[in-house]
């Protein structure tokens, strides 16, 4: 039964014909209705509200994007309620459900864990609850959540699984959007402070294991307030977006860049050799970052130069922890700022000792 139930039924004025219903075993059955005699007319009056309720149930499944399924373990026969066809990108009469059809529709990367969940349910009796992607015939990806449990015969042998499946594509999209908003700067698209601190911690842990070096670079734009005041906030936003794009292009895939807020950015450079002198390392890093940042930024019909200041701290040279390196890099950045535009300064170990008293 489903959204086209009324098409399968004869007109109510002449209740004769058949309609497909689902039996207790999950198999489709044909229900024959006849208008022969008064007794059958009374029978129709009893059946009609049941069929109407069944159609309402199927409609509610369709609009709630929930469907029911029934899988015979021995025969691999699979039953879908009408709503499930649409979740796999098919019309109700377009395909015949089968376990093979289901498996082929599941994204290749998800098939193993879906199958493992089914086997676990069959072997242990645990409830089946899996999220997976399906590939529609048009190539688009959709997320489904499937729950169910095993049905056993009188000897305790598993004979089938039954459950429901729900389309969670929109939920996944919303969750991804919320995650991005929580972890990225909405203006530049760069990771925010939370992500930066996590990545710095990860970079330090990796460097400790490999006896490598990590560079932390604080970047501040000079004269940014004047741009906002004189040219407007839209121009200021363009400067921030252009700076973010240039930093992203200047870094390797293994490096990270984030916006801390206002006109402050930060980069984490991993996999650096600990054999190079700190001063030489700082020079190479500064050259890589300053060159693209010094170029004028196009703002409408004018070009605007924006000065930058870099403060560089190295692990393990200037600190062992995230907070220590942040402190040293921050001090170095302000020292560079006092020296004029497009300057860099390498942090000093004594700055950390002074902080620790």
GROMACS .gro file of C-alpha atoms in nm:
model
  357
    1UNK     CA    1   0.000   0.000   0.000
    2UNK     CA    2   0.114   0.355  -0.037
    3UNK     CA    3   0.048   0.697  -0.178
    4UNK     CA    4  -0.132   0.549  -0.476
    5UNK     CA    5  -0.360   0.330  -0.271
    6UNK     CA    6  -0.671   0.501  -0.405
    7UNK     CA    7  -0.557   0.426  -0.760
    8UNK     CA    8  -0.545   0.057  -0.673
    9UNK     CA    9  -0.894   0.063  -0.522
   10UNK     CA   10  -1.214   0.079  -0.724
   11UNK     CA   11  -1.439   0.380  -0.683
   12UNK     CA   12  -1.612   0.381  -0.348
   13UNK     CA   13  -1.948   0.378  -0.518
   14UNK     CA   14  -1.872   0.033  -0.661
   15UNK     CA   15  -1.649  -0.140  -0.406
   16UNK     CA   16  -1.520  -0.431  -0.609
   17UNK     CA   17  -1.163  -0.518  -0.692
   18UNK     CA   18  -0.841  -0.593  -0.506
   19UNK     CA   19  -0.576  -0.409  -0.311
   20UNK     CA   20  -0.230  -0.513  -0.198
   21UNK     CA   21  -0.172  -0.530   0.177
   22UNK     CA   22   0.116  -0.659   0.389
   23UNK     CA   23   0.076  -0.971   0.599
   24UNK     CA   24   0.220  -1.034   0.944
   25UNK     CA   25   0.518  -1.203   0.780
   26UNK     CA   26   0.600  -0.891   0.581
   27UNK     CA   27   0.496  -1.045   0.248
   28UNK     CA   28   0.255  -0.869   0.012
   29UNK     CA   29  -0.096  -1.010  -0.010
   30UNK     CA   30  -0.381  -0.932  -0.248
   31UNK     CA   31  -0.703  -0.843  -0.068
   32UNK     CA   32  -1.005  -0.907  -0.293
   33UNK     CA   33  -1.315  -0.700  -0.242
   34UNK     CA   34  -1.647  -0.775  -0.403
   35UNK     CA   35  -1.988  -0.612  -0.406
   36UNK     CA   36  -2.193  -0.927  -0.433
   37UNK     CA   37  -2.478  -0.919  -0.193
   38UNK     CA   38  -2.558  -0.726   0.118
   39UNK     CA   39  -2.308  -0.918   0.333
   40UNK     CA   40  -2.015  -0.811   0.117
   41UNK     CA   41  -2.136  -0.453   0.117
   42UNK     CA   42  -2.132  -0.460   0.495
   43UNK     CA   43  -1.786  -0.616   0.481
   44UNK     CA   44  -1.667  -0.330   0.263
   45UNK     CA   45  -1.797  -0.079   0.515
   46UNK     CA   46  -1.583  -0.251   0.778
   47UNK     CA   47  -1.273  -0.277   0.559
   48UNK     CA   48  -1.280   0.073   0.416
   49UNK     CA   49  -1.171   0.257   0.736
   50UNK     CA   50  -0.890   0.003   0.784
   51UNK     CA   51  -0.762   0.072   0.435
   52UNK     CA   52  -0.794   0.445   0.488
   53UNK     CA   53  -0.592   0.421   0.809
   54UNK     CA   54  -0.329   0.214   0.627
   55UNK     CA   55  -0.303   0.478   0.359
   56UNK     CA   56  -0.267   0.752   0.621
   57UNK     CA   57   0.014   0.549   0.780
   58UNK     CA   58   0.194   0.515   0.448
   59UNK     CA   59   0.150   0.885   0.377
   60UNK     CA   60   0.292   0.974   0.717
   61UNK     CA   61   0.593   0.751   0.643
   62UNK     CA   62   0.645   0.926   0.313
   63UNK     CA   63   0.633   1.279   0.449
   64UNK     CA   64   0.840   1.188   0.757
   65UNK     CA   65   1.092   1.016   0.529
   66UNK     CA   66   1.060   0.695   0.725
   67UNK     CA   67   1.000   0.352   0.577
   68UNK     CA   68   0.971  -0.006   0.699
   69UNK     CA   69   1.171  -0.300   0.569
   70UNK     CA   70   1.170  -0.676   0.612
   71UNK     CA   71   1.458  -0.902   0.509
   72UNK     CA   72   1.427  -1.281   0.491
   73UNK     CA   73   1.771  -1.411   0.591
   74UNK     CA   74   1.738  -1.748   0.413
   75UNK     CA   75   1.588  -1.635   0.083
   76UNK     CA   76   1.737  -1.283   0.077
   77UNK     CA   77   1.390  -1.159  -0.013
   78UNK     CA   78   1.357  -0.793   0.080
   79UNK     CA   79   1.036  -0.599   0.136
   80UNK     CA   80   1.025  -0.218   0.127
   81UNK     CA   81   0.737   0.006   0.215
   82UNK     CA   82   0.668   0.266  -0.052
   83UNK     CA   83   0.862   0.543   0.123
   84UNK     CA   84   1.191   0.353   0.100
   85UNK     CA   85   1.194   0.343  -0.279
   86UNK     CA   86   1.234   0.721  -0.289
   87UNK     CA   87   1.519   0.705  -0.036
   88UNK     CA   88   1.714   0.497  -0.289
   89UNK     CA   89   1.619   0.719  -0.584
   90UNK     CA   90   1.353   0.498  -0.739
   91UNK     CA   91   0.982   0.516  -0.813
   92UNK     CA   92   0.774   0.245  -0.646
   93UNK     CA   93   0.718   0.043  -0.965
   94UNK     CA   94   1.067   0.103  -1.106
   95UNK     CA   95   1.255  -0.180  -0.931
   96UNK     CA   96   1.194  -0.496  -0.732
   97UNK     CA   97   1.362  -0.475  -0.390
   98UNK     CA   98   1.634  -0.730  -0.328
   99UNK     CA   99   1.925  -0.760  -0.090
  100UNK     CA  100   2.162  -0.737  -0.387
  101UNK     CA  101   1.998  -0.412  -0.500
  102UNK     CA  102   2.033  -0.274  -0.147
  103UNK     CA  103   2.402  -0.369  -0.119
  104UNK     CA  104   2.486  -0.222  -0.457
  105UNK     CA  105   2.320   0.107  -0.361
  106UNK     CA  106   2.518   0.145  -0.037
  107UNK     CA  107   2.833   0.352  -0.083
  108UNK     CA  108   3.134   0.119  -0.128
  109UNK     CA  109   3.310   0.272   0.173
  110UNK     CA  110   3.009   0.198   0.397
  111UNK     CA  111   2.922  -0.157   0.291
  112UNK     CA  112   3.158  -0.331   0.531
  113UNK     CA  113   3.029  -0.163   0.847
  114UNK     CA  114   2.664  -0.205   0.737
  115UNK     CA  115   2.719  -0.576   0.678
  116UNK     CA  116   2.907  -0.610   1.008
  117UNK     CA  117   2.617  -0.447   1.190
  118UNK     CA  118   2.369  -0.688   1.033
  119UNK     CA  119   2.579  -0.991   1.125
  120UNK     CA  120   2.620  -0.864   1.481
  121UNK     CA  121   2.244  -0.825   1.510
  122UNK     CA  122   2.183  -1.177   1.377
  123UNK     CA  123   2.450  -1.341   1.594
  124UNK     CA  124   2.395  -1.156   1.921
  125UNK     CA  125   2.038  -1.029   1.902
  126UNK     CA  126   2.157  -0.671   1.956
  127UNK     CA  127   1.952  -0.399   1.795
  128UNK     CA  128   2.078  -0.293   1.453
  129UNK     CA  129   2.149   0.082   1.423
  130UNK     CA  130   2.365   0.209   1.137
  131UNK     CA  131   2.413   0.529   0.941
  132UNK     CA  132   2.533   0.497   0.584
  133UNK     CA  133   2.536   0.665   0.246
  134UNK     CA  134   2.354   0.544  -0.062
  135UNK     CA  135   2.435   0.634  -0.420
  136UNK     CA  136   2.127   0.717  -0.625
  137UNK     CA  137   2.104   0.618  -0.992
  138UNK     CA  138   2.180   0.982  -1.081
  139UNK     CA  139   2.506   0.964  -0.881
  140UNK     CA  140   2.402   1.185  -0.589
  141UNK     CA  141   2.479   1.081  -0.231
  142UNK     CA  142   2.215   1.056   0.040
  143UNK     CA  143   2.241   0.964   0.407
  144UNK     CA  144   2.015   0.703   0.568
  145UNK     CA  145   1.980   0.574   0.922
  146UNK     CA  146   1.863   0.216   0.956
  147UNK     CA  147   1.742   0.050   1.276
  148UNK     CA  148   1.603  -0.298   1.326
  149UNK     CA  149   1.618  -0.625   1.512
  150UNK     CA  150   1.621  -0.995   1.441
  151UNK     CA  151   1.316  -1.224   1.438
  152UNK     CA  152   1.366  -1.586   1.546
  153UNK     CA  153   1.156  -1.898   1.500
  154UNK     CA  154   1.034  -2.124   1.781
  155UNK     CA  155   1.377  -2.295   1.791
  156UNK     CA  156   1.556  -1.963   1.838
  157UNK     CA  157   1.699  -1.961   1.487
  158UNK     CA  158   1.717  -1.616   1.323
  159UNK     CA  159   1.486  -1.611   1.023
  160UNK     CA  160   1.453  -1.244   0.935
  161UNK     CA  161   1.537  -0.887   1.024
  162UNK     CA  162   1.277  -0.614   1.041
  163UNK     CA  163   1.311  -0.244   1.101
  164UNK     CA  164   1.280   0.110   0.978
  165UNK     CA  165   1.498   0.338   0.769
  166UNK     CA  166   1.499   0.717   0.776
  167UNK     CA  167   1.640   0.975   0.537
  168UNK     CA  168   1.884   1.191   0.737
  169UNK     CA  169   2.044   1.375   0.445
  170UNK     CA  170   1.916   1.716   0.556
  171UNK     CA  171   2.012   1.647   0.918
  172UNK     CA  172   2.367   1.565   0.809
  173UNK     CA  173   2.384   1.883   0.601
  174UNK     CA  174   2.268   2.093   0.897
  175UNK     CA  175   2.512   1.919   1.131
  176UNK     CA  176   2.799   1.985   0.890
  177UNK     CA  177   2.697   2.348   0.861
  178UNK     CA  178   2.680   2.390   1.239
  179UNK     CA  179   3.019   2.221   1.275
  180UNK     CA  180   3.169   2.455   1.018
  181UNK     CA  181   3.021   2.761   1.189
  182UNK     CA  182   3.160   2.643   1.522
  183UNK     CA  183   3.509   2.578   1.385
  184UNK     CA  184   3.560   2.830   1.106
  185UNK     CA  185   3.563   3.206   1.062
  186UNK     CA  186   3.253   3.294   0.856
  187UNK     CA  187   3.421   3.584   0.672
  188UNK     CA  188   3.740   3.416   0.549
  189UNK     CA  189   3.646   3.049   0.579
  190UNK     CA  190   3.965   2.986   0.775
  191UNK     CA  191   3.972   2.771   1.089
  192UNK     CA  192   3.914   2.965   1.411
  193UNK     CA  193   4.108   2.977   1.738
  194UNK     CA  194   3.959   2.649   1.863
  195UNK     CA  195   4.079   2.456   1.558
  196UNK     CA  196   4.415   2.635   1.563
  197UNK     CA  197   4.485   2.530   1.921
  198UNK     CA  198   4.389   2.169   1.845
  199UNK     CA  199   4.615   2.159   1.539
  200UNK     CA  200   4.904   2.317   1.726
  201UNK     CA  201   4.872   2.054   1.999
  202UNK     CA  202   4.872   1.782   1.734
  203UNK     CA  203   5.175   1.930   1.559
  204UNK     CA  204   5.369   1.948   1.885
  205UNK     CA  205   5.283   1.589   1.974
  206UNK     CA  206   5.403   1.472   1.633
  207UNK     CA  207   5.725   1.675   1.661
  208UNK     CA  208   5.801   1.527   2.003
  209UNK     CA  209   5.775   1.177   1.859
  210UNK     CA  210   5.988   1.253   1.553
  211UNK     CA  211   6.227   1.499   1.720
  212UNK     CA  212   6.121   1.754   1.461
  213UNK     CA  213   6.056   2.125   1.469
  214UNK     CA  214   5.734   2.329   1.453
  215UNK     CA  215   5.709   2.699   1.369
  216UNK     CA  216   5.431   2.917   1.508
  217UNK     CA  217   5.387   3.248   1.324
  218UNK     CA  218   5.163   3.530   1.447
  219UNK     CA  219   5.061   3.772   1.169
  220UNK     CA  220   4.913   4.117   1.227
  221UNK     CA  221   4.795   4.365   0.963
  222UNK     CA  222   4.926   4.719   1.007
  223UNK     CA  223   4.691   5.013   0.952
  224UNK     CA  224   4.385   4.793   0.921
  225UNK     CA  225   4.173   5.023   1.140
  226UNK     CA  226   4.247   5.315   0.907
  227UNK     CA  227   4.125   5.110   0.610
  228UNK     CA  228   3.801   5.034   0.792
  229UNK     CA  229   3.755   5.397   0.897
  230UNK     CA  230   3.846   5.558   0.564
  231UNK     CA  231   3.725   5.305   0.308
  232UNK     CA  232   3.448   5.130   0.498
  233UNK     CA  233   3.399   4.788   0.650
  234UNK     CA  234   3.333   4.627   0.312
  235UNK     CA  235   3.684   4.724   0.205
  236UNK     CA  236   3.819   4.593   0.534
  237UNK     CA  237   3.644   4.261   0.473
  238UNK     CA  238   3.804   4.241   0.128
  239UNK     CA  239   4.148   4.294   0.281
  240UNK     CA  240   4.090   4.014   0.533
  241UNK     CA  241   3.963   3.776   0.265
  242UNK     CA  242   4.254   3.853   0.033
  243UNK     CA  243   4.504   3.804   0.315
  244UNK     CA  244   4.347   3.470   0.407
  245UNK     CA  245   4.361   3.352   0.045
  246UNK     CA  246   4.726   3.455   0.006
  247UNK     CA  247   4.830   3.283   0.326
  248UNK     CA  248   4.650   2.967   0.223
  249UNK     CA  249   4.826   2.965  -0.114
  250UNK     CA  250   5.168   3.029   0.041
  251UNK     CA  251   5.154   2.730   0.276
  252UNK     CA  252   5.205   2.360   0.218
  253UNK     CA  253   4.923   2.110   0.262
  254UNK     CA  254   5.081   2.001   0.590
  255UNK     CA  255   5.072   2.356   0.730
  256UNK     CA  256   4.777   2.531   0.893
  257UNK     CA  257   4.646   2.887   0.890
  258UNK     CA  258   4.373   3.034   1.109
  259UNK     CA  259   4.215   3.368   1.186
  260UNK     CA  260   4.222   3.454   1.553
  261UNK     CA  261   3.996   3.756   1.518
  262UNK     CA  262   4.016   4.116   1.403
  263UNK     CA  263   4.326   4.155   1.185
  264UNK     CA  264   4.527   3.874   1.346
  265UNK     CA  265   4.616   3.549   1.172
  266UNK     CA  266   4.834   3.258   1.276
  267UNK     CA  267   5.011   2.978   1.092
  268UNK     CA  268   5.149   2.646   1.213
  269UNK     CA  269   5.428   2.498   1.000
  270UNK     CA  270   5.509   2.132   1.061
  271UNK     CA  271   5.781   1.892   0.956
  272UNK     CA  272   6.067   2.141   0.980
  273UNK     CA  273   6.420   2.016   1.026
  274UNK     CA  274   6.567   2.067   1.372
  275UNK     CA  275   6.916   2.080   1.220
  276UNK     CA  276   6.875   2.422   1.058
  277UNK     CA  277   6.973   2.722   1.271
  278UNK     CA  278   6.668   2.900   1.421
  279UNK     CA  279   6.765   3.230   1.258
  280UNK     CA  280   6.787   3.069   0.914
  281UNK     CA  281   6.455   2.892   0.967
  282UNK     CA  282   6.289   3.222   1.057
  283UNK     CA  283   6.434   3.392   0.749
  284UNK     CA  284   6.301   3.122   0.516
  285UNK     CA  285   5.957   3.131   0.677
  286UNK     CA  286   5.936   3.511   0.668
  287UNK     CA  287   6.037   3.521   0.303
  288UNK     CA  288   5.769   3.267   0.213
  289UNK     CA  289   5.494   3.465   0.390
  290UNK     CA  290   5.596   3.828   0.340
  291UNK     CA  291   5.639   3.810  -0.037
  292UNK     CA  292   5.270   3.744  -0.120
  293UNK     CA  293   5.140   3.964   0.164
  294UNK     CA  294   5.335   4.270   0.047
  295UNK     CA  295   5.158   4.279  -0.289
  296UNK     CA  296   4.882   4.545  -0.327
  297UNK     CA  297   4.521   4.439  -0.276
  298UNK     CA  298   4.264   4.552  -0.531
  299UNK     CA  299   3.975   4.737  -0.366
  300UNK     CA  300   3.730   4.844  -0.632
  301UNK     CA  301   3.906   5.093  -0.858
  302UNK     CA  302   4.208   5.135  -0.633
  303UNK     CA  303   4.502   4.930  -0.507
  304UNK     CA  304   4.581   4.924  -0.137
  305UNK     CA  305   4.906   4.816   0.021
  306UNK     CA  306   4.873   4.665   0.366
  307UNK     CA  307   5.174   4.624   0.589
  308UNK     CA  308   5.216   4.313   0.801
  309UNK     CA  309   5.417   4.212   1.106
  310UNK     CA  310   5.532   3.855   1.178
  311UNK     CA  311   5.629   3.705   1.512
  312UNK     CA  312   5.791   3.361   1.494
  313UNK     CA  313   5.836   3.103   1.771
  314UNK     CA  314   5.997   2.763   1.720
  315UNK     CA  315   5.948   2.433   1.898
  316UNK     CA  316   6.154   2.314   2.079
  317UNK     CA  317   6.380   2.620   2.070
  318UNK     CA  318   6.143   2.870   2.236
  319UNK     CA  319   5.903   2.655   2.434
  320UNK     CA  320   5.769   2.308   2.500
  321UNK     CA  321   5.397   2.377   2.528
  322UNK     CA  322   5.127   2.545   2.325
  323UNK     CA  323   5.087   2.836   2.567
  324UNK     CA  324   5.462   2.896   2.587
  325UNK     CA  325   5.496   2.920   2.210
  326UNK     CA  326   5.192   3.146   2.179
  327UNK     CA  327   5.340   3.382   2.437
  328UNK     CA  328   5.679   3.400   2.263
  329UNK     CA  329   5.529   3.445   1.914
  330UNK     CA  330   5.293   3.716   2.038
  331UNK     CA  331   5.578   3.916   2.194
  332UNK     CA  332   5.787   3.876   1.879
  333UNK     CA  333   5.501   4.003   1.663
  334UNK     CA  334   5.465   4.323   1.866
  335UNK     CA  335   5.840   4.377   1.847
  336UNK     CA  336   5.820   4.346   1.468
  337UNK     CA  337   5.527   4.588   1.464
  338UNK     CA  338   5.734   4.852   1.642
  339UNK     CA  339   5.998   4.818   1.371
  340UNK     CA  340   5.769   4.918   1.083
  341UNK     CA  341   5.578   4.748   0.802
  342UNK     CA  342   5.662   4.406   0.661
  343UNK     CA  343   5.903   4.310   0.935
  344UNK     CA  344   5.951   3.984   1.122
  345UNK     CA  345   6.108   3.895   1.452
  346UNK     CA  346   6.219   3.562   1.589
  347UNK     CA  347   6.114   3.489   1.946
  348UNK     CA  348   6.368   3.476   2.223
  349UNK     CA  349   6.402   3.207   2.486
  350UNK     CA  350   6.461   3.475   2.749
  351UNK     CA  351   6.111   3.607   2.685
  352UNK     CA  352   5.979   3.273   2.808
  353UNK     CA  353   6.212   3.274   3.107
  354UNK     CA  354   6.097   3.625   3.197
  355UNK     CA  355   5.736   3.512   3.183
  356UNK     CA  356   5.800   3.211   3.403
  357UNK     CA  357   5.982   3.433   3.652
   0.00000   0.00000   0.00000
